[in-house]
Amino acid sequence: MTEKTIALVTGAAQGIGYACAEILVEQGMFVILCDANAERLRPAAERLGKNARYILCDMGDSAQIAAMFDTIEKDHGTISVLINNAGIALPSSFLETPEQDFRKVLDVNLVGVFLAIQRAAKGMVAKGIQGAIVNMSSINAVVAIPSIAAYCASKGGISQLTKVAALALAPHNIRVNAVGPGSIDTEMMASVNANPEAMKMAMSRTPLKRMGTPREVAELVCFLASPKASYITGETVYIDGGRLGLNYTC
């Protein structure tokens, strides 16, 4: 790592992304929060104090991603830690899902992640930085929900992209891992929280019988980004309250 460890967290205006940024600041890193939501992004960064900055970027837009990295490198330096957290779902019936929605989800959740990994890694390699990259996958890389077909496909892709990037970057001592959350208490789960029957169903397939918190996921993300995980690369670690191990519901 460089003397001034610079971290970039995408999708950082709220939820898991914000929790990741918060912990990285607590660990003494200089953290740049990226998000497409201008209204929430600035106050999120300001809450984290002098070691946090923010930059607007739509992770589904390749030109914006390139411009973001240009700005970060010009104003702050080369990042050592990349947390690819930004993601969207756009639920709809499988038979009625518009092609443009399917492509939009893949652009943000998969193509944008690839571009960010590639650009961040080029900077690390050029500067001789032994960095760490953590991607946000999901249990839906393994288990499927028909109403979020593109989301499931994108998260399955993230698990494979993580392995590919880990192999490609291992010669440069850059580690790449992923985290796969289950039911986490974020805005994406708001409709479940508001519906007792939906919550009952979600908890029936969660052995620990509760939702996880953004902070719990962020602690795992930040562990994988830290020197404590120095011999871990190419892995997707699931944090799901036991859900993937359950073969029945009750």
C-alpha positions as semicolon CSV with decimal commas, in nm:
position;residue;x (nm);y (nm);z (nm)
1;M;0,000;0,000;0,000
2;T;0,106;0,361;-0,051
3;E;0,182;0,589;0,245
4;K;-0,150;0,760;0,185
5;T;-0,392;0,475;0,126
6;I;-0,664;0,596;-0,107
7;A;-0,987;0,397;-0,134
8;L;-1,274;0,434;-0,380
9;V;-1,620;0,305;-0,287
10;T;-1,891;0,304;-0,554
11;G;-2,259;0,323;-0,464
12;A;-2,150;0,490;-0,141
13;A;-2,426;0,741;-0,072
14;Q;-2,621;0,497;0,145
15;G;-2,654;0,140;0,270
16;I;-2,367;-0,105;0,239
17;G;-2,153;0,133;0,035
18;Y;-2,174;0,407;0,296
19;A;-2,099;0,157;0,573
20;C;-1,787;0,045;0,381
21;A;-1,671;0,404;0,341
22;E;-1,730;0,470;0,710
23;I;-1,519;0,175;0,821
24;L;-1,236;0,256;0,578
25;V;-1,221;0,610;0,716
26;E;-1,214;0,465;1,068
27;Q;-0,917;0,255;0,956
28;G;-0,730;0,570;0,857
29;M;-0,778;0,562;0,481
30;F;-0,857;0,857;0,255
31;V;-1,189;0,754;0,104
32;I;-1,363;0,877;-0,210
33;L;-1,735;0,809;-0,221
34;C;-1,887;0,763;-0,566
35;D;-2,257;0,756;-0,646
36;A;-2,506;0,875;-0,908
37;N;-2,734;1,025;-0,640
38;A;-2,609;1,382;-0,597
39;E;-2,865;1,469;-0,329
40;R;-2,742;1,199;-0,092
41;L;-2,377;1,177;-0,190
42;R;-2,245;1,511;-0,066
43;P;-2,393;1,489;0,287
44;A;-2,276;1,128;0,312
45;A;-1,916;1,232;0,244
46;E;-1,940;1,535;0,471
47;R;-2,052;1,316;0,762
48;L;-1,727;1,121;0,733
49;G;-1,507;1,426;0,784
50;K;-1,181;1,551;0,642
51;N;-1,060;1,213;0,511
52;A;-1,354;1,168;0,276
53;R;-1,438;1,324;-0,058
54;Y;-1,713;1,255;-0,311
55;I;-1,748;1,233;-0,687
56;L;-2,061;1,190;-0,897
57;C;-2,053;0,898;-1,139
58;D;-2,305;0,674;-1,310
59;M;-2,137;0,333;-1,308
60;G;-2,338;0,237;-1,615
61;D;-2,162;0,505;-1,823
62;S;-1,811;0,417;-1,943
63;A;-1,721;0,779;-2,019
64;Q;-1,816;0,887;-1,667
65;I;-1,611;0,603;-1,518
66;A;-1,303;0,706;-1,716
67;A;-1,351;1,071;-1,619
68;M;-1,391;0,975;-1,253
69;F;-1,059;0,793;-1,245
70;D;-0,890;1,079;-1,431
71;T;-1,016;1,324;-1,168
72;I;-0,920;1,104;-0,873
73;E;-0,569;1,046;-1,005
74;K;-0,521;1,417;-1,080
75;D;-0,657;1,546;-0,750
76;H;-0,563;1,273;-0,502
77;G;-0,337;1,007;-0,652
78;T;-0,364;0,638;-0,735
79;I;-0,613;0,431;-0,541
80;S;-0,498;0,126;-0,347
81;V;-0,841;-0,010;-0,253
82;L;-1,146;-0,038;-0,478
83;I;-1,487;-0,140;-0,345
84;N;-1,727;-0,207;-0,635
85;N;-2,059;-0,178;-0,454
86;A;-2,286;0,014;-0,694
87;G;-2,577;-0,192;-0,822
88;I;-2,938;-0,178;-0,938
89;A;-3,215;-0,439;-0,978
90;L;-3,516;-0,303;-1,179
91;P;-3,759;-0,586;-1,088
92;S;-4,023;-0,694;-1,340
93;S;-4,196;-1,003;-1,473
94;F;-3,951;-1,225;-1,663
95;L;-4,174;-1,233;-1,972
96;E;-4,223;-0,856;-1,967
97;T;-3,870;-0,736;-1,887
98;P;-3,768;-0,475;-2,147
99;E;-3,437;-0,531;-2,321
100;Q;-3,320;-0,182;-2,225
101;D;-3,378;-0,258;-1,856
102;F;-3,187;-0,584;-1,880
103;R;-2,895;-0,407;-2,047
104;K;-2,903;-0,119;-1,797
105;V;-2,866;-0,358;-1,504
106;L;-2,576;-0,539;-1,672
107;D;-2,409;-0,208;-1,757
108;V;-2,411;-0,092;-1,396
109;N;-2,365;-0,422;-1,213
110;L;-2,121;-0,600;-1,442
111;V;-1,972;-0,391;-1,722
112;G;-1,912;-0,096;-1,490
113;V;-1,741;-0,324;-1,241
114;F;-1,514;-0,464;-1,513
115;L;-1,418;-0,115;-1,629
116;A;-1,347;0,001;-1,274
117;I;-1,134;-0,305;-1,199
118;Q;-0,940;-0,261;-1,521
119;R;-0,874;0,108;-1,473
120;A;-0,789;0,078;-1,103
121;A;-0,556;-0,215;-1,170
122;K;-0,372;-0,027;-1,446
123;G;-0,299;0,251;-1,199
124;M;-0,186;0,008;-0,929
125;V;0,043;-0,179;-1,169
126;A;0,198;0,145;-1,298
127;K;0,275;0,259;-0,943
128;G;0,376;-0,082;-0,808
129;I;0,089;-0,080;-0,559
130;Q;-0,010;-0,414;-0,405
131;G;-0,376;-0,323;-0,386
132;A;-0,705;-0,490;-0,306
133;I;-1,036;-0,497;-0,492
134;V;-1,366;-0,619;-0,348
135;N;-1,675;-0,664;-0,566
136;M;-2,033;-0,686;-0,446
137;S;-2,195;-1,011;-0,555
138;S;-2,508;-1,162;-0,395
139;I;-2,657;-1,494;-0,296
140;N;-2,849;-1,441;-0,623
141;A;-2,531;-1,543;-0,801
142;V;-2,633;-1,891;-0,683
143;V;-3,008;-1,886;-0,614
144;A;-3,246;-1,726;-0,862
145;I;-3,551;-1,499;-0,841
146;P;-3,746;-1,477;-1,170
147;S;-3,850;-1,114;-1,120
148;I;-3,486;-0,993;-1,112
149;A;-3,339;-1,190;-1,400
150;A;-3,081;-0,930;-1,500
151;Y;-2,971;-0,879;-1,139
152;C;-2,919;-1,254;-1,092
153;A;-2,728;-1,279;-1,421
154;S;-2,509;-0,983;-1,329
155;K;-2,421;-1,122;-0,988
156;G;-2,336;-1,462;-1,135
157;G;-2,111;-1,274;-1,372
158;I;-1,947;-1,089;-1,083
159;S;-1,843;-1,416;-0,922
160;Q;-1,668;-1,529;-1,241
161;L;-1,524;-1,185;-1,313
162;T;-1,378;-1,186;-0,964
163;K;-1,197;-1,514;-1,032
164;V;-1,072;-1,398;-1,372
165;A;-0,945;-1,067;-1,237
166;A;-0,780;-1,239;-0,941
167;L;-0,585;-1,469;-1,173
168;A;-0,491;-1,188;-1,410
169;L;-0,370;-0,958;-1,133
170;A;-0,204;-1,210;-0,902
171;P;0,138;-1,159;-1,070
172;H;0,113;-0,796;-0,961
173;N;0,012;-0,885;-0,603
174;I;-0,328;-0,726;-0,647
175;R;-0,600;-0,927;-0,475
176;V;-0,959;-0,946;-0,601
177;N;-1,245;-1,092;-0,398
178;A;-1,623;-1,060;-0,373
179;V;-1,887;-1,059;-0,102
180;G;-2,232;-1,212;-0,152
181;P;-2,495;-1,076;0,089
182;G;-2,828;-1,235;0,162
183;S;-3,119;-1,037;0,310
184;I;-2,969;-0,711;0,435
185;D;-3,161;-0,423;0,593
186;T;-3,115;-0,167;0,315
187;E;-3,348;0,036;0,094
188;M;-3,348;-0,250;-0,157
189;M;-3,527;-0,456;0,110
190;A;-3,769;-0,179;0,212
191;S;-4,069;-0,340;0,044
192;V;-4,001;-0,664;0,234
193;N;-3,971;-0,476;0,564
194;A;-4,307;-0,311;0,500
195;N;-4,489;-0,637;0,422
196;P;-4,532;-0,882;0,713
197;E;-4,599;-1,177;0,480
198;A;-4,294;-1,100;0,266
199;M;-4,082;-1,066;0,580
200;K;-4,214;-1,398;0,711
201;M;-4,116;-1,564;0,383
202;A;-3,769;-1,408;0,386
203;M;-3,708;-1,520;0,745
204;S;-3,835;-1,873;0,671
205;R;-3,533;-1,919;0,444
206;T;-3,287;-1,744;0,680
207;P;-3,171;-1,975;0,961
208;L;-3,054;-1,685;1,183
209;K;-3,410;-1,543;1,156
210;R;-3,310;-1,182;1,102
211;M;-3,180;-0,950;0,835
212;G;-2,816;-0,862;0,829
213;T;-2,702;-0,503;0,870
214;P;-2,501;-0,292;0,625
215;R;-2,230;-0,265;0,889
216;E;-2,197;-0,644;0,911
217;V;-2,147;-0,670;0,536
218;A;-1,907;-0,376;0,538
219;E;-1,693;-0,538;0,809
220;L;-1,644;-0,840;0,581
221;V;-1,574;-0,621;0,277
222;C;-1,315;-0,421;0,466
223;F;-1,151;-0,735;0,605
224;L;-1,104;-0,866;0,249
225;A;-0,956;-0,529;0,150
226;S;-0,713;-0,533;0,442
227;P;-0,369;-0,694;0,490
228;K;-0,538;-0,943;0,725
229;A;-0,672;-1,114;0,410
230;S;-0,334;-1,110;0,235
231;Y;-0,357;-1,474;0,119
232;I;-0,717;-1,461;-0,002
233;T;-0,792;-1,390;-0,366
234;G;-1,049;-1,502;-0,623
235;E;-1,308;-1,589;-0,359
236;T;-1,673;-1,496;-0,314
237;V;-1,762;-1,501;0,056
238;Y;-2,134;-1,526;0,131
239;I;-2,284;-1,343;0,429
240;D;-2,644;-1,461;0,438
241;G;-2,746;-1,579;0,784
242;G;-2,713;-1,941;0,669
243;R;-2,951;-1,916;0,373
244;L;-2,742;-2,094;0,110
245;G;-2,701;-2,394;0,337
246;L;-3,076;-2,440;0,385
247;N;-3,255;-2,702;0,173
248;Y;-3,607;-2,646;0,304
249;T;-3,833;-2,370;0,436
250;C;-4,084;-2,386;0,716
